Amino acid sequence: MGLSIGGFNGIDTDELLTKLMYIEKAPLRRLEEDKKEVQAQISAWQQLNSALDTFKSKAGDLSDIFDKMAPTVDDEEVLTATANSFASSGNYEIEVKQLFQAHTVASSAEVEADTISGSFDIEINDYSITIDVSEASLQDIADKINNTIIDHDGDSNTDKIQLAQASVVDNKLVVQAAGDVINEGTNITNEVSFTNETNNILSTLHLDTMDTVQNHQMAQFKVNGLLVERGSNEDIDDVIKGVTLNLEGKLSEAGETTTLRVGTDKEAMKEKIKAFVDQYNSLLKTINKYGHPDEAEIEKGEGDAVLSGESALSTVESMMYSSVMNPNGSLSSADWLSNTPLSWDAGTTNNLVIDGTTVSLDGASTLEEIAEQINTELGKDMASIKDNRLVLTSEGSLAVDLTGSDGVVLTDLQIPETFKTNVVSLMGITVDRYGEMSIDEDKLDQALSKNMSDVKQMFTGVNGIVDRVETNVDNAIKSYSYSSGGGYVSGRISTLQKEIKYIDEDIENMERRLDMKEITLKAKFTRMDQLMTQLKNQGSWFTSNSSS
């Protein structure tokens, strides 16, 4: 609020009022500084929240990486391949004898007409389409052929198919049997033919005496000595389960094969694990920046320790460390199980041996009954069900040992016999004295090659790293509510936001009081100025009268 008053007795009352109000506003400035500090704390918690969310995402990226398969081919000029999680590890010797070629015909002479009218049918394997044009160019006719699809099976739920593909070359119409129709239908010839409908259009197109550009031939290749024929060179996904083959154009030398190897994608695993470790270190850097930076960071202006001394920050840091570095004492099914997972007949038993104790399981047992039987016979609550997976949890840091169990039991329950490498430090992932995580690539390579089951259990098993990170991050950042109390991070943000609200209210009240104070001081100075002026006038009057 701007005020202007006069002066008295040589004193600048405007400047005096400004200085007095500056003193009066000291508590307001402290409130504004407090607000800035709280806002900085909120910003720090929000950045930590973001870092935690990214860390959780990187952990989630590991959830299915250990099931992904990676095919490799000795000669990728012969064929390439992709694989999904349904593929099984194995080697395949493949010999490509001939490539697929679609039947292709063309006009026997150049088409001279600029515009063409009429209609004709194209037939392949008992299917046909009618092409009806009026004053169309040769390219218009080719486009119409390419854009025409048919309902080949009368089922509205299935995709329609393309019968033929067309192009214009040297002013001739070239027509090829489309891949959709190869080997479809009842009278299979896979050959293109034409029938005139109106205006003898085939004669105009020189297709009544068409030239054969390419005869039809099926792709032929051998897989481990078995001859296979397919009506395509690409996306062949029904020969090897979970594997899609693409014939690339080069034929195998007579009697020679190229080897296709299908196995787990270890390079992708290492890449995802490294990204996870990098994000852990990025999270640690955020915690250190706001919680306990060293002197060098402070001197560079990068270490604004606005969360120093926050117990919630220490709790979050400890939770993330334990999520990764603590042993996993749980042995669990690798995947979802049915409610009746055992494959043998009712009344027949097979044995599950747990730390030397034999539990005989009947083939009719449900998943819940299996867990109950284990707990009863071992006399402790060791077995549980989570997400339809059987979980066996030990009392100590070592996982249970199922050595001696019947193979069919372990297969049906999708559970490994042992889980000895149940801490990441044995896989080459360690933390130094500063808390930074690193990977010994040689140890990780060895673990992925020799103990893949343990690595998968450690990361994706129940109570494994992915499970613990997701749970602990959720506990840290979950939305605040009065019923749950919120997470550690969201709870602090909520508390600080309330503090901002209270500070804003205090600032508003103080500004109102200061405005009133300034008005009051101005009135006092104005009255004083008037009084001084009056006294000065009276003094002048007395001086004037005494002189006379």
XYZ file of C-alpha atoms in Angstrom:
548
model
C 0.000 0.000 0.000
C 1.623 3.285 -1.089
C 1.376 6.267 1.335
C 2.760 9.787 1.016
C 2.858 12.335 3.810
C 4.622 15.593 4.342
C 7.459 16.369 6.680
C 7.923 18.248 9.902
C 10.805 20.023 11.520
C 13.064 19.065 8.603
C 12.345 15.328 8.965
C 11.445 13.243 5.835
C 8.420 11.465 7.271
C 7.917 9.350 4.100
C 11.378 7.818 4.482
C 10.835 7.423 8.219
C 7.558 5.600 7.622
C 9.219 3.298 5.063
C 11.942 2.356 7.530
C 9.490 1.785 10.353
C 7.349 -0.442 8.139
C 10.425 -2.417 7.050
C 11.026 -3.223 10.717
C 7.374 -4.093 11.203
C 7.508 -6.459 8.169
C 10.345 -8.599 9.571
C 7.943 -11.395 10.675
C 6.338 -11.319 7.198
C 9.726 -11.789 5.545
C 10.410 -14.721 7.850
C 7.079 -16.282 6.833
C 7.929 -15.843 3.143
C 11.329 -17.473 3.709
C 9.624 -20.317 5.552
C 7.278 -20.754 2.602
C 10.208 -20.945 0.163
C 11.882 -23.597 2.314
C 8.708 -25.686 2.489
C 8.172 -25.320 -1.275
C 11.750 -26.506 -1.838
C 11.031 -29.522 0.367
C 7.855 -30.305 -1.575
C 9.771 -30.070 -4.851
C 12.464 -32.411 -3.489
C 9.874 -34.971 -2.360
C 8.141 -34.752 -5.755
C 11.420 -35.418 -7.561
C 12.058 -38.364 -5.250
C 8.528 -39.586 -5.991
C 9.296 -39.482 -9.727
C 12.618 -41.303 -9.257
C 10.885 -44.014 -7.213
C 8.197 -44.455 -9.857
C 10.857 -44.851 -12.570
C 12.707 -47.354 -10.382
C 9.512 -49.379 -10.053
C 9.055 -49.265 -13.826
C 12.580 -50.569 -14.412
C 11.892 -53.396 -11.973
C 8.672 -54.185 -13.857
C 10.680 -54.475 -17.095
C 12.371 -57.530 -15.556
C 9.106 -59.375 -14.865
C 8.963 -61.254 -18.177
C 12.474 -60.869 -19.592
C 13.593 -64.293 -18.331
C 10.945 -66.046 -20.452
C 11.869 -64.310 -23.702
C 13.606 -66.400 -26.324
C 16.189 -65.207 -28.840
C 16.768 -67.137 -32.074
C 20.092 -66.944 -33.901
C 20.777 -68.139 -37.449
C 24.166 -69.028 -38.909
C 23.359 -67.573 -42.357
C 20.810 -64.739 -42.294
C 20.902 -64.484 -46.096
C 19.068 -67.814 -46.115
C 16.559 -67.135 -43.350
C 15.847 -65.005 -40.271
C 13.659 -65.830 -37.292
C 11.878 -64.318 -34.310
C 10.554 -66.104 -31.230
C 7.995 -65.559 -28.477
C 7.722 -66.923 -24.947
C 6.025 -70.116 -26.208
C 9.183 -71.197 -28.019
C 11.348 -73.942 -26.546
C 15.124 -74.050 -26.500
C 16.581 -76.174 -29.275
C 18.645 -76.344 -32.452
C 17.143 -76.821 -35.907
C 18.980 -77.677 -39.140
C 17.213 -75.953 -42.038
C 17.763 -76.411 -45.775
C 15.889 -74.038 -48.117
C 15.291 -75.848 -51.420
C 13.058 -73.345 -53.250
C 11.242 -70.084 -52.573
C 7.550 -69.398 -52.955
C 6.585 -67.758 -56.239
C 3.030 -66.588 -56.903
C 1.452 -67.220 -60.316
C 1.847 -63.985 -62.289
C 0.414 -63.073 -65.697
C 0.588 -59.947 -67.851
C -0.941 -58.348 -70.931
C 0.502 -59.960 -74.069
C 0.989 -56.509 -75.634
C 1.019 -52.858 -74.618
C -2.441 -51.464 -73.887
C -3.065 -48.629 -76.356
C -6.417 -47.295 -75.119
C -6.268 -44.197 -72.896
C -9.622 -44.947 -71.250
C -11.248 -48.338 -70.838
C -14.818 -49.366 -70.005
C -16.292 -52.768 -69.236
C -16.163 -55.542 -66.693
C -14.316 -58.835 -66.185
C -13.846 -61.523 -63.549
C -10.612 -62.661 -61.928
C -10.689 -66.274 -60.660
C -8.265 -68.109 -58.355
C -9.020 -71.388 -56.512
C -12.827 -71.152 -56.884
C -12.859 -67.542 -55.677
C -13.633 -64.651 -57.984
C -14.014 -60.904 -58.057
C -15.633 -58.687 -60.673
C -13.815 -55.585 -61.850
C -16.254 -53.065 -63.390
C -14.816 -49.800 -64.769
C -15.959 -46.869 -66.862
C -13.534 -44.643 -68.771
C -10.724 -45.799 -66.491
C -7.013 -45.618 -67.076
C -4.846 -48.738 -66.890
C -3.570 -47.583 -63.468
C -7.180 -47.077 -62.287
C -7.888 -50.713 -63.142
C -4.773 -51.885 -61.245
C -5.809 -49.817 -58.216
C -9.317 -51.267 -58.273
C -7.941 -54.819 -58.317
C -5.664 -54.016 -55.362
C -8.498 -52.475 -53.350
C -11.017 -55.282 -53.880
C -11.400 -57.828 -51.067
C -13.817 -60.725 -50.634
C -15.570 -62.588 -47.833
C -14.046 -66.021 -48.455
C -15.785 -68.010 -45.703
C -19.116 -66.278 -45.005
C -18.027 -65.478 -41.445
C -18.344 -61.796 -40.555
C -15.954 -62.276 -37.637
C -13.006 -63.243 -39.854
C -10.975 -60.902 -42.024
C -11.752 -60.556 -45.694
C -9.001 -61.546 -48.105
C -7.370 -60.066 -51.172
C -7.589 -62.199 -54.299
C -5.054 -60.553 -56.573
C -2.413 -57.850 -56.736
C -1.903 -55.712 -59.827
C 0.589 -53.240 -61.237
C 1.334 -51.463 -64.511
C 4.666 -52.161 -66.187
C 5.577 -50.930 -69.702
C 1.910 -50.099 -70.311
C 0.915 -53.687 -69.539
C -1.351 -54.876 -66.739
C 0.463 -57.362 -64.492
C -1.721 -59.510 -62.201
C -0.411 -61.803 -59.450
C -2.195 -64.234 -57.121
C -2.293 -62.647 -53.654
C -0.844 -64.445 -50.654
C -4.208 -64.497 -48.853
C -5.718 -66.961 -51.327
C -2.788 -69.366 -51.803
C -3.886 -72.928 -50.970
C -7.366 -71.641 -49.980
C -10.571 -73.117 -51.398
C -11.477 -76.560 -52.787
C -10.238 -76.632 -56.384
C -6.673 -75.487 -55.631
C -4.530 -74.527 -58.610
C -3.185 -71.221 -57.237
C -3.391 -69.867 -60.815
C -4.924 -66.638 -62.104
C -7.568 -66.756 -64.837
C -9.978 -64.214 -66.372
C -13.532 -64.165 -67.804
C -15.074 -61.415 -69.956
C -18.269 -59.838 -68.681
C -18.908 -56.776 -70.902
C -17.343 -54.858 -73.788
C -14.804 -57.624 -74.496
C -12.535 -55.762 -72.077
C -9.986 -58.601 -71.851
C -9.171 -58.102 -75.516
C -8.585 -54.390 -74.890
C -6.300 -55.304 -71.969
C -4.574 -58.041 -74.051
C -5.408 -60.524 -71.299
C -7.377 -62.847 -73.599
C -3.992 -64.112 -74.767
C -2.043 -63.324 -71.594
C 1.631 -64.000 -71.035
C 2.739 -66.099 -68.049
C 5.428 -64.172 -66.194
C 5.880 -66.622 -63.302
C 4.473 -70.078 -62.685
C 3.244 -70.876 -59.181
C 5.592 -72.761 -56.895
C 5.460 -73.427 -53.157
C 8.305 -72.634 -50.807
C 10.086 -75.870 -49.919
C 12.485 -76.303 -47.033
C 13.591 -79.045 -44.698
C 13.598 -78.746 -40.898
C 15.739 -81.428 -39.283
C 15.275 -83.509 -42.439
C 11.470 -83.114 -42.646
C 10.251 -81.527 -45.910
C 7.870 -78.588 -45.417
C 5.868 -76.655 -48.055
C 4.305 -73.235 -47.489
C 2.605 -70.665 -49.706
C 4.719 -67.775 -48.427
C 8.316 -66.804 -47.812
C 7.491 -64.625 -44.806
C 5.812 -64.920 -41.399
C 5.874 -68.725 -41.391
C 4.766 -69.310 -37.800
C 3.255 -72.803 -37.871
C 6.326 -74.993 -38.367
C 8.264 -74.549 -35.082
C 6.201 -73.658 -32.000
C 6.715 -70.054 -30.932
C 9.098 -69.321 -33.842
C 8.385 -67.274 -36.973
C 10.566 -67.959 -40.021
C 11.321 -65.628 -42.918
C 12.998 -67.009 -46.034
C 15.320 -64.233 -47.188
C 16.048 -65.245 -50.786
C 19.246 -67.265 -50.758
C 18.859 -70.981 -51.380
C 20.880 -73.567 -49.518
C 23.558 -75.458 -51.377
C 22.448 -79.001 -52.131
C 22.618 -81.072 -48.973
C 23.808 -78.155 -46.841
C 21.888 -76.667 -43.910
C 21.971 -73.519 -41.821
C 21.510 -73.854 -38.068
C 18.711 -72.066 -36.200
C 19.352 -71.920 -32.450
C 16.549 -70.940 -30.073
C 17.454 -70.060 -26.489
C 16.880 -67.524 -23.755
C 17.802 -63.946 -24.639
C 20.705 -63.429 -22.235
C 21.790 -60.142 -23.825
C 18.326 -58.667 -23.303
C 18.393 -59.871 -19.696
C 21.754 -58.197 -19.057
C 20.528 -54.983 -20.671
C 17.399 -54.860 -18.485
C 19.343 -55.714 -15.316
C 21.873 -52.966 -16.097
C 19.047 -50.445 -16.659
C 17.564 -51.477 -13.300
C 20.915 -51.000 -11.521
C 21.466 -47.637 -13.246
C 18.065 -46.429 -12.052
C 18.831 -47.577 -8.509
C 21.970 -45.417 -8.601
C 19.981 -42.514 -10.054
C 17.491 -42.875 -7.196
C 20.377 -42.942 -4.701
C 21.787 -39.759 -6.263
C 18.425 -38.022 -5.760
C 18.303 -39.172 -2.120
C 21.872 -37.973 -1.523
C 21.249 -34.643 -3.232
C 18.372 -33.718 -0.950
C 19.227 -35.766 2.109
C 22.948 -35.778 2.790
C 25.135 -34.237 0.071
C 28.865 -33.991 0.579
C 30.711 -30.680 0.869
C 31.832 -30.704 -2.760
C 28.234 -30.825 -3.975
C 27.230 -27.970 -1.670
C 30.120 -25.827 -2.922
C 29.014 -26.438 -6.526
C 25.451 -25.501 -5.612
C 24.197 -29.017 -6.428
C 23.620 -30.233 -2.900
C 20.601 -28.405 -1.540
C 20.032 -30.645 1.477
C 16.456 -29.518 2.102
C 15.480 -32.991 3.374
C 18.448 -33.462 5.670
C 17.363 -35.144 8.884
C 14.064 -36.399 7.440
C 13.403 -39.802 8.988
C 11.008 -40.676 6.141
C 13.850 -40.250 3.647
C 16.081 -42.626 5.594
C 13.212 -45.118 5.749
C 12.680 -44.983 1.981
C 16.403 -45.394 1.323
C 16.528 -48.431 3.616
C 13.439 -49.946 1.963
C 14.922 -49.677 -1.529
C 18.236 -51.163 -0.406
C 16.594 -54.143 1.268
C 14.314 -54.665 -1.750
C 17.361 -55.474 -3.853
C 20.067 -56.734 -1.534
C 18.203 -58.917 0.987
C 18.112 -62.700 0.376
C 14.926 -64.254 -0.945
C 13.893 -67.104 1.330
C 10.839 -68.017 -0.759
C 10.722 -70.679 -3.451
C 7.720 -70.276 -5.741
C 6.105 -71.608 -8.901
C 7.509 -69.991 -12.008
C 4.059 -69.269 -13.423
C 0.316 -69.359 -12.742
C -1.028 -72.790 -11.808
C -4.493 -74.230 -12.318
C -6.531 -75.086 -9.233
C -5.844 -78.787 -9.932
C -2.218 -78.694 -11.069
C -1.210 -82.366 -10.664
C -1.221 -84.527 -13.792
C -1.398 -88.047 -12.338
C -4.518 -90.027 -11.478
C -6.487 -89.699 -8.266
C -5.527 -92.351 -5.747
C -1.910 -92.323 -6.954
C 0.763 -90.399 -5.085
C 4.081 -88.791 -5.918
C 6.479 -87.238 -3.456
C 7.487 -83.666 -2.715
C 10.542 -83.681 -0.442
C 10.960 -80.457 1.569
C 14.213 -80.106 3.492
C 14.309 -83.881 3.857
C 10.645 -84.332 4.857
C 8.530 -86.293 2.363
C 5.001 -85.120 1.544
C 3.048 -87.610 -0.594
C 0.619 -85.790 -2.888
C -2.491 -87.395 -4.356
C -3.183 -86.635 -8.023
C -6.624 -85.249 -7.153
C -5.278 -82.626 -4.719
C -6.175 -79.018 -5.394
C -3.634 -76.233 -5.039
C -5.142 -75.141 -1.715
C -5.130 -78.740 -0.448
C -1.470 -79.130 -1.396
C -0.536 -76.043 0.652
C -2.611 -77.212 3.619
C -1.068 -80.700 3.495
C 2.464 -79.294 3.440
C 1.766 -77.057 6.446
C 0.135 -79.900 8.364
C 2.854 -82.473 7.748
C 5.715 -80.045 8.422
C 3.977 -78.581 11.457
C 4.466 -74.941 10.406
C 3.012 -72.385 8.017
C 5.532 -72.765 5.237
C 3.280 -73.076 2.183
C 0.947 -70.417 0.825
C -0.762 -69.454 -2.431
C -0.148 -66.127 -4.139
C -1.538 -65.295 -7.573
C -2.182 -69.025 -8.066
C 1.453 -69.860 -7.441
C 2.652 -72.205 -4.711
C 5.051 -70.411 -2.353
C 7.349 -72.235 0.073
C 8.915 -69.807 2.545
C 11.775 -70.795 4.861
C 12.230 -69.481 8.388
C 15.774 -68.273 7.686
C 17.622 -66.573 4.855
C 18.212 -69.827 2.953
C 15.483 -71.095 0.640
C 13.944 -74.523 1.130
C 15.577 -77.529 -0.575
C 13.393 -79.877 -2.624
C 16.164 -82.340 -3.486
C 14.767 -85.868 -3.797
C 11.322 -84.789 -5.010
C 9.752 -86.696 -7.898
C 10.318 -84.918 -11.191
C 6.634 -84.956 -12.142
C 5.783 -83.053 -8.941
C 8.344 -80.331 -9.648
C 7.206 -80.105 -13.284
C 3.500 -79.866 -12.444
C 4.091 -77.293 -9.701
C 6.565 -75.404 -11.951
C 8.986 -75.146 -9.067
C 12.783 -75.713 -9.086
C 14.507 -78.325 -6.970
C 16.868 -75.838 -5.314
C 17.384 -72.082 -4.956
C 20.905 -71.713 -3.619
C 21.897 -68.453 -5.321
C 19.213 -66.493 -3.482
C 21.065 -63.200 -2.989
C 22.126 -60.845 -5.783
C 25.682 -60.454 -4.529
C 26.279 -64.067 -5.656
C 25.118 -62.995 -9.127
C 27.639 -60.144 -9.316
C 25.441 -57.263 -8.085
C 27.038 -55.478 -5.124
C 26.873 -52.167 -3.264
C 29.994 -50.197 -2.251
C 30.474 -48.235 0.989
C 28.865 -45.184 -0.603
C 25.725 -47.150 -1.425
C 26.327 -47.229 -5.190
C 25.375 -50.453 -6.937
C 27.556 -52.124 -9.576
C 27.600 -55.300 -11.684
C 30.412 -57.804 -12.066
C 29.603 -58.848 -15.628
C 31.641 -62.057 -15.457
C 29.702 -63.229 -12.395
C 26.392 -62.212 -13.963
C 27.271 -64.076 -17.186
C 28.125 -67.147 -15.152
C 24.869 -66.933 -13.194
C 22.809 -66.561 -16.383
C 24.592 -69.523 -17.968
C 24.654 -71.932 -15.023
C 21.941 -70.787 -12.599
C 19.191 -69.319 -14.777
C 16.509 -70.814 -12.535
C 18.015 -69.073 -9.492
C 18.314 -65.736 -11.315
C 14.678 -65.936 -12.392
C 13.561 -66.864 -8.851
C 15.635 -64.024 -7.364
C 14.122 -61.388 -9.619
C 10.622 -62.595 -10.515
C 9.722 -65.180 -7.870
C 7.266 -64.391 -5.092
C 9.049 -62.065 -2.614
C 11.776 -61.606 -5.211
C 13.297 -58.279 -6.235
C 10.489 -57.219 -8.607
C 7.853 -58.148 -6.033
C 9.631 -56.324 -3.192
C 10.456 -53.199 -5.209
C 6.878 -52.825 -6.437
C 5.485 -53.350 -2.924
C 7.926 -50.990 -1.210
C 7.660 -48.255 -3.838
C 3.869 -48.450 -3.605
C 4.149 -48.123 0.176
C 6.366 -45.084 -0.286
C 4.383 -43.175 -2.906
C 0.785 -44.378 -2.577
C -1.788 -41.606 -2.514
C -2.581 -40.094 0.863
C -5.867 -40.985 2.507
C -7.104 -40.767 6.078
C -7.775 -44.500 6.107
C -4.337 -45.574 4.874
C -2.290 -42.652 6.147
C -0.607 -42.471 2.745
C 2.909 -43.493 1.785
C 6.078 -42.093 3.295
C 6.640 -39.708 0.389
C 3.024 -38.798 -0.336
C 2.415 -38.359 3.397
C 5.238 -35.838 3.688
C 4.065 -33.975 0.579
C 0.534 -33.798 1.982
C 1.794 -32.520 5.350
C 3.995 -29.884 3.719
C 1.185 -28.729 1.431
C -0.969 -28.178 4.516
C 1.910 -26.230 6.042
C 2.010 -24.018 2.947
C -1.701 -23.403 3.355
C -1.228 -22.339 6.990
C 1.710 -20.085 6.072
C -0.348 -18.455 3.303
C -3.115 -17.777 5.808
C -0.580 -16.265 8.254
C 0.887 -14.129 5.465
C -2.562 -12.903 4.448
C -3.469 -12.017 8.047
C -0.125 -10.319 8.662
C -0.346 -8.286 5.449
C -3.787 -7.096 6.539
C -2.451 -6.052 9.977
C 0.563 -4.345 8.401
C -1.701 -2.381 6.059
C -3.675 -1.167 9.078
C -0.429 -0.385 10.912
C 0.812 1.702 8.000
C -2.471 3.606 7.819
C -2.306 4.262 11.579
C 1.306 5.523 11.416
C 0.478 7.739 8.469
C -2.424 9.288 10.416
C -0.181 9.899 13.427
C 2.533 11.510 11.329
C -0.099 13.640 9.566
C -1.498 14.870 12.882
C 2.024 15.531 14.145
C 2.823 17.439 11.008
C -0.327 19.515 11.420
C 0.490 20.172 15.075
C 4.035 21.246 14.234
C 2.720 23.548 11.530
C 0.270 25.085 14.002
C 2.989 25.580 16.626
C 5.256 27.098 14.019
C 2.534 29.545 12.985
C 1.877 30.467 16.615
C 5.587 31.033 17.180
C 5.740 33.311 14.189
C 2.747 35.257 15.497
C 4.340 35.740 18.936
C 7.602 36.817 17.370
C 5.819 39.253 15.142
C 3.792 40.792 18.021
C 6.717 41.039 20.475
C 8.792 42.889 17.890
C 6.099 45.484 17.512
